[in-house]
Amino acid sequence: MEEPMIGSIPTMQEIPFFAHQKLRVLRNRGIIDPGKIEEYIARDGYLGLAKALTEMTPAEIIKEVTASGLRGRGGAGFPTGLKWQFCSQSKGDVKYVLCNADEGDPGAFMDRSVLEADPHAVLEGMVIAARAIGAHYGYIYCRAEYPLAIHQLNIAIAQARECGLLGKDILGTGFDFDLEIYQGAGAFVCGEETALMTSIEGKRGMPRPRPPFPAVAGLWGKPSVLNNVETFASVAQIVLKGAAWYASVGTEKSKGTKVFALTGDVNNVGLVEVPMGTTLRTIVYEIGGGIPGGKKFKAAQLGGPSGGCIPAEHLDASVDYEKVAELGAIMGSGGLIVMNEDKCIVDIARFFIDFCQDESCGKCTPCREGTKRMLQILTGITEGKGREGDIELLQEMAVIIKNSSLCGLGQTAPNPILSTIRYFRDEYEAHIREGRCPAGVCTALKRYTVDAEKCTGCGVCAKVCPTKAAKGEKKQPHEIDQATCIKCGVCMEKCKFEAIFVN
Amino acid sequence: MAKLTKEDLKKIKDKVLAKSALKEEGPRARVTVHMGTCGIASGAKEVMSALMAEIADAGIRDVAVTTSGCMGMCSREPLVTVECLGREPIKYERMDAAKMKRVFQEHVLKGEIQTPFALARGEESSE
Ligand SMILES: Cc1cc2nc3c(=O)[nH]c(=O)nc-3n(C[C@H](O)[C@H](O)[C@H](O)COP(=O)(O)O)c2cc1C
């Protein structure tokens, strides 16, 4: 019997948010109870591991992962198979498999969601990696701010051990691998590979120069493979369904799907997984449902503090590693922040460089001092103290900081500034030359003025103004003294005649 | 659970699928509360408590309750999926304790879908 009402409810496939997604990493989302290993197994979980352990040699596993074209989802996009191959060739009986679940980018929550909803997918990927490189122990480096993810992981690890899917003699094949969670304190720099390993070693999380690369000398000086949560969560499906299946989706050089945390000025805030090469427009307008309040799209920020902005003119660009880099952003780990026309681009750049100077570990001078200086300059610009030549100075410093910093934090910290100057130079210039913030965000640059035509001289503004900057004779047009105005906006809010405006 | 072999994986799959399939002798219906951090932050725990209270009050034994992670649409949380024997699953959005009570009384017990809170029907496609 069909209910009469059911036809009015759209199917999942009729809702653009779901229709444009392709679920591989998130294939179990909303379906399984992450606390029950048997539900994961019922969705063909651990079959990839069984195949890797019983039907494939380590070299064959690496070959399959390489052929799939899978690239690291933590940011840099390094080919995963190649990384495993380097490590497998390193000599030594003690090697480590490490999972990067630090997820420090502001606005990013892909890895947290994967760990919460499908922790076994990550564990399975790690055991396969261990088999490929010959490791018997591993760590998941997860920030302590993710209590639910850690809770689900702990349950998953205990269940996997009980079932012989972790520990000694996995699936009765004689292969041993076990792992533990290492909780990080949530420092952004600890997501950087060498800092992460230093942190697990019990020392202060600071990066060290490479080479030697972790594949040769990683955790405790032993050959190690570090991959991102999403990277590991992709592996079992590749082994089970084959490289060709995986590579059937995506672009020439970017294969498979990518998970994005879609946030900011967009109707459908959420977690989405799309084929590589999907256009930004599809992600923002179809999946994201567009910008709330009928506002205009200004830019999308990809890659967080290491990334950049993609403006409206490139909405039809394909989102893949190459194209995004060409446009001056990076694919990054999957943070995608949509910004509407009300956002000030200089303020956005300032936010990210503020984050980087805060999170800079201080070990190397270009990053420690450079990000601080850049923040000072940007803050000056947003406060109306910008000077002619500031833009050029920022660009010059950016190159030096990128080239001389010790680790990826400093090497990429100037990116948000460079990309916003590239696309929105006029907005920087308006701040510097005209003392004007086109988006009306920078408080110091706001000017509240009275429209003498509309003002009835009722005196409400003068009454509510906390600094007595708004004044005038009764029944005469009032004025706002710019020197004493603190730009609180109360006068505009209280004016019944819409006679006060801001620019 | 004892240590598994490759053959056991398939057996477990069959067993779980048989056990969780909805049937006349029960479970006749299943309610899934999506409880990722996003869901919990928007009130999924209250929704779950309301559901458990309703089930206890009704003295019902053939309705399975389960939890799952985020379904992706964080902005519509808390989300709840209701599956009834022989019917398409329904996803309810922006749930709270009162709506859960109504969905339980009307949909789970009487089969009347509460369209005002329904987000979608059916399942997501995956490979
Ligand atoms: C400052 C900084 C922070 C990073 N944070 C993360 C992170 O939170 N998660 C992550 O997976 N990779 C992060 N990375 C990248 C890692 O160093 C490393 O490249 C990555 O974990 C390798 O895994 P993949 O090849 O699977 O991407 C960060 C890099 C830098 C420089």
mmCIF file of C-alpha atoms in Angstrom, chain A residues 141 182-185 187 189-190 194-208 218-221 363:
data_model
loop_
_atom_site.group_PDB
_atom_site.id
_atom_site.type_symbol
_atom_site.label_atom_id
_atom_site.label_comp_id
_atom_site.label_asym_id
_atom_site.label_seq_id
_atom_site.Cartn_x
_atom_site.Cartn_y
_atom_site.Cartn_z
ATOM 1 C CA TYR A 141 47.741 10.810 16.226
ATOM 2 C CA TYR A 182 48.325 9.113 20.740
ATOM 3 C CA GLN A 183 46.353 12.149 21.826
ATOM 4 C CA GLY A 184 47.750 15.463 20.675
ATOM 5 C CA ALA A 185 47.146 18.747 22.430
ATOM 6 C CA ALA A 187 48.728 22.397 18.021
ATOM 7 C CA VAL A 189 52.163 22.440 13.708
ATOM 8 C CA CYS A 190 51.817 18.909 15.112
ATOM 9 C CA THR A 194 58.174 15.501 11.486
ATOM 10 C CA ALA A 195 56.595 17.554 14.305
ATOM 11 C CA LEU A 196 53.937 14.854 14.699
ATOM 12 C CA MET A 197 56.595 12.179 15.136
ATOM 13 C CA THR A 198 58.561 14.331 17.564
ATOM 14 C CA SER A 199 55.366 14.786 19.557
ATOM 15 C CA ILE A 200 54.715 11.025 19.723
ATOM 16 C CA GLU A 201 58.295 10.620 20.972
ATOM 17 C CA GLY A 202 57.224 12.666 23.984
ATOM 18 C CA LYS A 203 59.045 15.838 23.035
ATOM 19 C CA ARG A 204 57.719 19.260 22.182
ATOM 20 C CA GLY A 205 56.115 19.055 18.749
ATOM 21 C CA MET A 206 58.515 20.892 16.502
ATOM 22 C CA PRO A 207 59.529 20.031 12.957
ATOM 23 C CA ARG A 208 62.991 19.017 11.889
ATOM 24 C CA GLY A 218 60.775 8.627 10.910
ATOM 25 C CA LEU A 219 59.398 7.861 14.346
ATOM 26 C CA TRP A 220 62.286 7.051 16.726
ATOM 27 C CA GLY A 221 64.550 7.136 13.710
ATOM 28 C CA LYS A 363 61.917 27.214 15.755
#
